[in-house]
Short mmCIF file of C-alpha atoms in Angstrom, two decimals:
data_model
loop_
_atom_site.label_atom_id
_atom_site.label_comp_id
_atom_site.label_asym_id
_atom_site.label_seq_id
_atom_site.Cartn_x
_atom_site.Cartn_y
_atom_site.Cartn_z
CA GLY A 17 197.88 121.61 -40.37
CA ASP A 18 196.29 123.91 -42.69
CA SER A 19 195.30 122.42 -45.97
CA VAL A 20 193.37 122.99 -49.07
CA THR A 21 192.09 120.51 -51.43
CA GLN A 22 190.58 121.10 -55.11
CA MET A 23 189.18 118.62 -57.39
CA GLU A 24 191.06 116.61 -59.51
CA GLY A 25 191.88 116.85 -62.74
CA PRO A 26 191.61 119.61 -65.53
CA VAL A 27 188.45 121.18 -66.88
CA THR A 28 187.78 121.75 -70.53
CA LEU A 29 184.59 123.62 -71.51
CA SER A 30 183.14 125.76 -73.84
CA GLU A 31 182.97 129.61 -74.56
CA GLU A 32 180.02 130.49 -72.68
CA ALA A 33 179.94 127.80 -70.63
CA PHE A 34 179.41 127.60 -66.52
CA LEU A 35 182.67 127.00 -64.73
CA THR A 36 182.59 125.59 -61.08
CA ILE A 37 185.67 124.70 -59.37
CA ASN A 38 185.87 123.02 -55.91
CA CYS A 39 187.67 124.04 -53.04
CA THR A 40 187.21 122.77 -49.56
CA TYR A 41 189.99 123.85 -46.54
CA THR A 42 191.11 122.19 -43.31
CA ALA A 43 192.17 125.02 -40.89
CA THR A 44 192.20 125.90 -37.28
CA GLY A 45 190.65 129.33 -36.38
CA TYR A 46 189.36 131.72 -39.21
CA PRO A 47 191.42 131.75 -42.15
CA SER A 48 191.39 133.84 -45.15
CA LEU A 49 190.55 132.55 -48.66
CA PHE A 50 191.76 133.14 -51.98
CA TRP A 51 191.77 132.23 -55.85
CA TYR A 52 195.11 132.82 -57.36
CA VAL A 53 195.31 132.55 -61.44
CA GLN A 54 198.08 131.85 -63.13
CA TYR A 55 198.46 132.73 -67.30
CA PRO A 56 200.79 130.69 -69.37
CA GLY A 57 204.61 131.61 -68.36
CA GLU A 58 203.45 134.17 -65.82
CA GLY A 59 203.58 134.46 -61.97
CA LEU A 60 200.13 134.25 -59.99
CA GLN A 61 197.73 136.96 -59.84
CA LEU A 62 194.86 137.31 -56.78
CA LEU A 63 191.68 136.80 -58.60
CA LEU A 64 189.53 137.24 -55.49
CA LYS A 65 189.35 136.80 -51.33
CA ALA A 66 187.54 136.54 -48.74
CA THR A 67 188.43 137.09 -45.02
CA LYS A 68 185.76 135.65 -43.12
CA ALA A 69 182.46 133.55 -43.24
CA ASP A 70 179.55 134.27 -45.63
CA ASP A 71 182.13 137.07 -47.74
CA LYS A 72 181.47 136.87 -51.06
CA GLY A 73 184.68 137.57 -53.38
CA SER A 74 184.17 138.52 -56.89
CA ASN A 75 186.10 140.13 -59.62
CA LYS A 76 186.09 140.04 -63.60
CA GLY A 77 182.92 138.14 -63.31
CA PHE A 78 184.37 135.14 -61.22
CA GLU A 79 182.57 134.81 -57.64
CA ALA A 80 183.18 132.49 -54.38
CA THR A 81 181.60 132.65 -50.83
CA TYR A 82 183.18 131.59 -47.86
CA ARG A 83 181.10 128.56 -46.39
CA LYS A 84 182.33 127.92 -43.09
CA GLU A 85 179.93 125.32 -42.55
CA THR A 86 181.14 123.00 -45.50
CA THR A 87 184.49 124.70 -45.32
CA SER A 88 184.55 125.58 -48.75
CA PHE A 89 185.25 128.20 -51.02
CA HIS A 90 184.27 126.88 -54.67
CA LEU A 91 184.69 129.25 -57.63
CA GLU A 92 182.12 129.79 -60.19
CA LYS A 93 181.79 132.03 -63.29
CA GLY A 94 178.33 132.10 -65.35
CA SER A 95 180.19 132.52 -68.83
CA VAL A 96 183.65 131.94 -69.96
CA GLN A 97 185.85 133.17 -72.16
CA VAL A 98 188.91 131.47 -74.32
CA SER A 99 190.95 134.45 -72.16
CA ASP A 100 190.00 132.81 -68.90
CA SER A 101 192.39 129.81 -69.95
CA ALA A 102 194.74 129.28 -67.26
CA VAL A 103 195.59 127.58 -63.94
CA TYR A 104 193.71 128.14 -60.79
CA PHE A 105 194.48 127.86 -57.38
CA CYS A 106 192.72 127.88 -54.37
CA ALA A 107 194.70 129.05 -51.11
CA LEU A 108 194.29 129.81 -47.41
CA SER A 109 196.26 132.40 -45.21
CA ALA A 110 196.11 131.87 -41.23
CA PRO A 111 195.47 135.05 -39.12
CA TYR A 112 198.92 134.57 -37.64
CA GLY A 113 202.39 132.99 -37.66
CA ASN A 114 204.61 132.88 -41.34
CA ASN A 115 201.98 134.41 -43.89
CA ARG A 116 202.08 131.05 -45.58
CA LEU A 117 200.05 130.61 -48.32
CA ALA A 118 198.62 126.95 -48.28
CA PHE A 119 197.80 126.34 -51.84
CA GLY A 120 195.57 123.51 -53.79
CA LYS A 121 197.13 121.67 -56.43
CA GLY A 122 195.88 123.86 -59.04
CA ASN A 123 193.05 122.73 -62.01
CA GLN A 124 193.73 123.74 -65.38
CA VAL A 125 191.15 125.16 -67.40
CA VAL A 126 190.69 125.13 -71.34
CA VAL A 127 188.12 127.27 -72.45
CA ILE A 128 187.46 126.07 -76.57
CA PRO A 129 186.11 128.65 -78.87
CA GLU B 17 204.36 150.21 -61.04
CA ALA B 18 204.17 148.23 -58.43
CA GLN B 19 206.16 144.78 -58.80
CA VAL B 20 208.35 141.79 -57.65
CA THR B 21 210.87 141.17 -60.05
CA GLN B 22 213.23 137.79 -60.13
CA ASN B 23 216.47 136.85 -61.66
CA PRO B 24 217.39 134.89 -63.76
CA ARG B 25 214.34 133.76 -65.33
CA TYR B 26 215.60 130.61 -66.29
CA LEU B 27 219.09 128.68 -65.41
CA ILE B 28 220.31 125.15 -66.22
CA THR B 29 222.92 124.16 -63.53
CA VAL B 30 224.85 121.16 -62.89
CA THR B 31 224.85 119.49 -59.08
CA GLY B 32 226.62 121.04 -56.72
CA LYS B 33 227.41 124.39 -58.45
CA LYS B 34 226.25 127.28 -55.63
CA LEU B 35 223.59 129.62 -57.29
CA THR B 36 221.36 132.69 -56.25
CA VAL B 37 218.17 133.46 -57.41
CA THR B 38 217.59 137.35 -56.72
CA CYS B 39 214.02 138.45 -55.90
CA SER B 40 213.22 142.41 -55.35
CA GLN B 41 210.09 144.74 -54.47
CA ASN B 42 209.33 147.74 -55.02
CA MET B 43 206.38 148.40 -52.76
CA ASN B 44 208.09 148.60 -49.01
CA HIS B 45 206.46 145.14 -48.25
CA GLU B 46 207.17 143.71 -45.00
CA TYR B 47 206.75 139.95 -45.45
CA MET B 48 208.47 138.21 -48.61
CA SER B 49 208.50 134.54 -49.10
CA TRP B 50 209.57 132.04 -51.86
CA TYR B 51 207.64 128.97 -53.06
CA ARG B 52 208.60 126.24 -55.51
CA GLN B 53 205.43 125.26 -57.91
CA ASP B 54 205.96 121.17 -58.99
CA PRO B 55 203.20 119.60 -60.82
CA GLY B 56 200.74 117.69 -59.07
CA LEU B 57 201.73 119.15 -55.86
CA GLY B 58 200.65 123.05 -56.34
CA LEU B 59 203.08 125.56 -54.27
CA ARG B 60 204.78 125.06 -51.20
CA GLN B 61 206.59 127.71 -49.30
CA ILE B 62 210.39 127.24 -48.86
CA TYR B 63 210.99 130.08 -46.45
CA TYR B 64 209.76 133.55 -45.56
CA SER B 65 211.14 136.51 -43.86
CA MET B 66 208.74 138.75 -41.77
CA ASN B 67 211.33 141.99 -41.83
CA VAL B 68 214.99 142.89 -41.91
CA GLU B 69 217.19 139.78 -40.52
CA VAL B 70 213.90 138.44 -39.81
CA THR B 71 213.79 135.12 -41.27
CA ASP B 72 212.40 131.18 -41.00
CA LYS B 73 211.60 128.35 -42.50
CA GLY B 74 208.36 127.31 -44.54
CA ASP B 75 207.25 123.88 -45.10
CA VAL B 76 210.43 122.48 -47.53
CA PRO B 77 213.20 124.68 -46.48
CA GLU B 78 215.98 121.70 -46.69
CA GLY B 79 219.50 122.45 -49.66
CA TYR B 80 218.06 126.41 -49.43
CA LYS B 81 219.35 129.02 -47.43
CA VAL B 82 218.08 132.98 -47.58
CA SER B 83 218.75 136.38 -46.28
CA ARG B 84 217.06 139.49 -45.87
CA LYS B 85 219.55 142.15 -45.57
CA GLU B 86 217.19 144.99 -47.18
CA LYS B 87 213.94 145.13 -46.92
CA ARG B 88 213.25 145.10 -50.99
CA ASN B 89 215.55 142.04 -51.46
CA PHE B 90 215.00 138.53 -50.80
CA PRO B 91 217.50 136.33 -52.45
CA LEU B 92 217.50 132.47 -52.55
CA ILE B 93 220.55 130.65 -52.31
CA LEU B 94 221.07 126.71 -53.08
CA GLU B 95 224.86 126.17 -51.74
CA SER B 96 224.57 122.35 -53.15
CA PRO B 97 221.90 122.14 -55.70
CA SER B 98 220.28 118.56 -56.40
CA PRO B 99 218.39 117.19 -59.33
CA ASN B 100 215.49 117.14 -56.89
CA GLN B 101 215.48 121.12 -56.98
CA THR B 102 214.49 121.63 -60.68
CA SER B 103 211.48 123.38 -60.12
CA LEU B 104 209.61 126.42 -60.64
CA TYR B 105 210.42 129.00 -57.77
CA PHE B 106 208.27 132.40 -57.30
CA CYS B 107 209.20 135.20 -54.50
CA ALA B 108 206.01 136.78 -53.46
CA SER B 109 205.80 140.13 -50.88
CA SER B 110 202.92 141.27 -48.60
CA ALA B 111 202.14 144.32 -46.77
CA LEU B 112 200.95 142.23 -43.99
CA ALA B 113 200.16 138.91 -42.90
CA GLY B 114 197.05 137.09 -43.03
CA ALA B 115 194.31 138.53 -45.06
CA HIS B 116 196.37 140.52 -47.24
CA GLU B 117 197.60 139.91 -50.79
CA GLN B 118 200.84 138.22 -51.76
CA TYR B 119 202.25 139.64 -54.87
CA PHE B 120 204.28 137.07 -57.13
CA GLY B 121 207.41 137.44 -58.97
CA PRO B 122 207.03 135.96 -62.69
CA GLY B 123 208.92 132.85 -61.55
CA THR B 124 212.23 131.33 -62.23
CA ARG B 125 212.68 128.08 -64.28
CA LEU B 126 215.54 125.87 -62.62
CA THR B 127 217.04 123.01 -63.70
CA VAL B 128 219.96 120.85 -62.19
CA THR B 129 221.27 118.18 -64.18
#
């Protein structure tokens, strides 16, 4: 079935550092890909999305490109801030069926001043 | 303000005591889902609904029931809760399936002793 794999473990980095979180997926057909962010004590919010190959999603300085050839959707930000500390989830949704979002396990990002 | 609301936000109960977690959205969305979030597992879909009176199982439906009598409401029912249902629960809604953003509620933290 459809699935998403995120890199293992939390990510700790200093303010203004470059952030990359890896995400790869397995799916039949052409899924839509998402990054959701969860701030402490809150629900998930959509950060960005891409719906077809080579699309680049971007928001708040974050970017991710839908790479069908490598089945990847890596999240990047050039200069993180303390306010970016959160849990980041990669997810996919098939273009049919139950509207299920298949999530990766999430990555805790901690940005140190 | 467009939102998904859940109640209660926190609940501690005992094994076998029936409970209901309510979910309501004010965006006139067709699709609604319930997810549970567990450490190291990400979010997994429990049940979903494509419209009033149309519901179906997600990935982990055992021990749960749902109903969709009105478009805005999608309650989650645990008829005989067990400790393995201790988790963080999220309700989500979206206008359409696939590429469309899902809007998440703030979450309900359930503890079953």
